[in-house]
Amino acid sequence: PRCVTCAVTLYLRSAIMATADWFLALTCLLAFCSLGAAIQCYQCDSNEDVTCPSGHGFDTTVNAVVDCNSFEATVPGQFCMKVYQESPGWGGWQKTTRRCGSRTDFGVAWGCRWTWDYTGIFRETCYCEDRDGCNGASQQAFSALSLAIVLVTALYNAIHLL
């Protein structure tokens, strides 16, 4: 009976350790991945919104980002884009549009592309996906809660291995 008790105890201990190891691995994975978090982009048009200027600085403190997978996004997407257009001549106009994007005009085209159409209108189109907001929003990072869970799990494993 004592041998059976020892065997059961060892089995349960190894099962708990295996479960804790899986929990630690899963927690580490979740700490470095964001579940379902879409990129957030600025969304405005300089022809319709005075807080979205064309031709001079864009104030990120006045404008808010929208989640590209939410109902707020005019165009849902996986990346941010900014389109600047300028017509030629003295009576020319400028227009800037910021929004989410789901497909580029040039395939995989991160960065900016410059074109002129047949009427002479200059167009600069910029795409980005490496951070929230094409105009310098904060970098994506893992949460402090995820880090705390990883540390507690690792500490739990270390104590139970002794």
C-alpha positions as a printed NumPy array, in Angstrom:
array([[  0.   ,   0.   ,   0.   ],
       [  2.829,   2.419,   0.812],
       [  4.39 ,   1.752,  -2.577],
       [  1.042,   2.408,  -4.279],
       [  0.685,   5.65 ,  -2.332],
       [  4.179,   6.734,  -3.427],
       [  3.398,   5.833,  -7.036],
       [  0.131,   7.76 ,  -6.964],
       [  1.856,  10.735,  -5.351],
       [  4.609,  10.723,  -7.977],
       [  2.048,  10.401, -10.772],
       [ -0.035,  13.291,  -9.433],
       [  3.062,  15.432,  -8.923],
       [  4.246,  14.793, -12.501],
       [  0.724,  15.49 , -13.83 ],
       [  0.588,  18.772, -11.908],
       [  4.062,  19.74 , -13.154],
       [  3.132,  18.891, -16.755],
       [ -0.027,  20.988, -16.42 ],
       [  1.97 ,  23.846, -14.884],
       [  4.504,  23.601, -17.715],
       [  1.715,  23.811, -20.306],
       [  0.183,  26.732, -18.417],
       [  3.546,  28.512, -18.353],
       [  4.083,  27.941, -22.076],
       [  0.582,  29.171, -22.915],
       [  0.959,  32.209, -20.679],
       [  4.294,  33.094, -22.296],
       [  2.68 ,  32.812, -25.714],
       [ -0.21 ,  35.049, -24.692],
       [  2.157,  37.575, -23.141],
       [  3.831,  38.2  , -26.463],
       [  0.758,  37.944, -28.677],
       [ -2.27 ,  40.133, -28.639],
       [ -5.493,  38.185, -28.985],
       [ -7.836,  39.774, -31.488],
       [ -6.345,  43.23 , -31.104],
       [ -6.575,  45.074, -34.379],
       [ -4.365,  47.928, -35.404],
       [ -5.684,  51.374, -34.601],
       [ -5.432,  54.171, -37.155],
       [ -6.309,  57.828, -37.478],
       [ -9.39 ,  58.319, -39.632],
       [-10.153,  61.706, -41.132],
       [-10.411,  63.668, -44.376],
       [ -9.066,  67.212, -44.667],
       [-11.972,  68.219, -46.944],
       [-14.483,  67.326, -44.224],
       [-12.649,  67.912, -40.942],
       [-10.708,  71.016, -39.838],
       [ -8.762,  68.951, -37.267],
       [ -7.282,  66.931, -40.148],
       [ -5.161,  69.513, -41.91 ],
       [ -3.497,  69.059, -45.259],
       [ -0.117,  70.591, -45.929],
       [  0.961,  71.154, -42.31 ],
       [  1.304,  69.297, -38.99 ],
       [ -1.231,  66.745, -37.821],
       [ -2.123,  67.071, -34.126],
       [ -2.379,  63.602, -32.567],
       [ -3.7  ,  65.096, -29.313],
       [ -6.846,  66.41 , -31.037],
       [ -7.556,  63.37 , -33.204],
       [ -8.269,  59.901, -31.868],
       [ -7.414,  56.543, -33.394],
       [-10.126,  54.032, -34.31 ],
       [ -9.93 ,  50.25 , -34.122],
       [ -9.745,  49.006, -37.714],
       [-11.978,  46.022, -36.944],
       [-14.71 ,  48.045, -35.234],
       [-17.859,  49.642, -36.562],
       [-16.165,  53.067, -36.227],
       [-13.769,  52.342, -39.089],
       [-14.999,  53.745, -42.403],
       [-12.946,  51.081, -44.172],
       [-12.082,  48.018, -42.065],
       [ -8.551,  46.727, -42.472],
       [ -5.284,  45.332, -41.228],
       [ -3.037,  48.366, -41.709],
       [ -3.068,  52.178, -41.691],
       [ -2.789,  54.416, -44.701],
       [ -2.438,  58.1  , -45.46 ],
       [ -3.15 ,  59.587, -48.885],
       [ -1.954,  63.105, -49.744],
       [ -3.127,  64.675, -53.007],
       [ -2.185,  67.998, -54.558],
       [ -3.364,  69.57 , -57.801],
       [ -1.066,  71.655, -59.997],
       [ -1.294,  75.385, -60.688],
       [ -2.007,  78.566, -58.751],
       [ -5.575,  77.629, -57.884],
       [ -4.57 ,  74.143, -56.843],
       [ -5.845,  72.246, -53.854],
       [ -4.472,  69.857, -51.258],
       [ -6.242,  66.935, -49.628],
       [ -5.13 ,  64.427, -46.971],
       [ -7.066,  61.289, -46.065],
       [ -6.117,  59.072, -43.138],
       [ -7.841,  55.704, -42.662],
       [ -7.562,  51.961, -42.22 ],
       [ -6.74 ,  49.884, -45.26 ],
       [ -7.346,  46.328, -46.357],
       [ -5.569,  46.285, -49.698],
       [ -2.814,  48.362, -51.273],
       [ -2.572,  49.622, -54.824],
       [  0.899,  48.086, -55.133],
       [  0.696,  44.655, -53.466],
       [  2.911,  44.461, -50.384],
       [  3.925,  48.084, -50.286],
       [  4.879,  49.289, -46.809],
       [  6.256,  52.78 , -46.899],
       [  5.274,  55.523, -49.335],
       [  4.648,  55.63 , -53.089],
       [  4.46 ,  58.753, -55.226],
       [  2.455,  59.008, -58.449],
       [  1.028,  61.598, -60.846],
       [ -2.161,  60.962, -62.76 ],
       [ -2.822,  62.082, -66.338],
       [ -4.279,  65.441, -65.16 ],
       [ -1.093,  66.242, -63.199],
       [ -2.447,  65.564, -59.707],
       [  0.327,  64.449, -57.388],
       [ -0.529,  61.589, -55.017],
       [  1.529,  60.261, -52.116],
       [  0.175,  57.068, -50.52 ],
       [  1.785,  55.732, -47.338],
       [  1.07 ,  52.355, -45.697],
       [  2.139,  51.101, -42.27 ],
       [  1.343,  48.256, -39.897],
       [  4.216,  48.304, -37.405],
       [  2.503,  50.555, -34.848],
       [ -0.862,  52.019, -33.964],
       [ -1.444,  55.231, -35.876],
       [  0.528,  56.204, -38.971],
       [  1.509,  59.44 , -37.251],
       [  3.612,  58.094, -34.403],
       [  1.227,  56.39 , -31.967],
       [  2.618,  54.18 , -29.228],
       [  4.431,  50.937, -29.976],
       [  2.592,  47.675, -29.29 ],
       [  3.893,  45.84 , -26.225],
       [  2.829,  42.995, -23.99 ],
       [  0.82 ,  43.844, -20.904],
       [  2.054,  44.058, -17.321],
       [ -0.665,  41.585, -16.308],
       [  0.687,  38.98 , -18.734],
       [  4.198,  39.527, -17.404],
       [  2.959,  39.105, -13.817],
       [  1.207,  35.836, -14.7  ],
       [  4.387,  34.502, -16.324],
       [  6.475,  35.415, -13.267],
       [  4.011,  33.878, -10.782],
       [  3.807,  30.673, -12.825],
       [  7.594,  30.429, -13.086],
       [  7.943,  31.029,  -9.342],
       [  5.291,  28.366,  -8.63 ],
       [  7.177,  25.867, -10.818],
       [ 10.497,  26.687,  -9.141],
       [  9.065,  26.193,  -5.638],
       [  7.412,  22.883,  -6.513],
       [ 10.562,  21.514,  -8.132],
       [ 12.438,  21.787,  -4.825]])
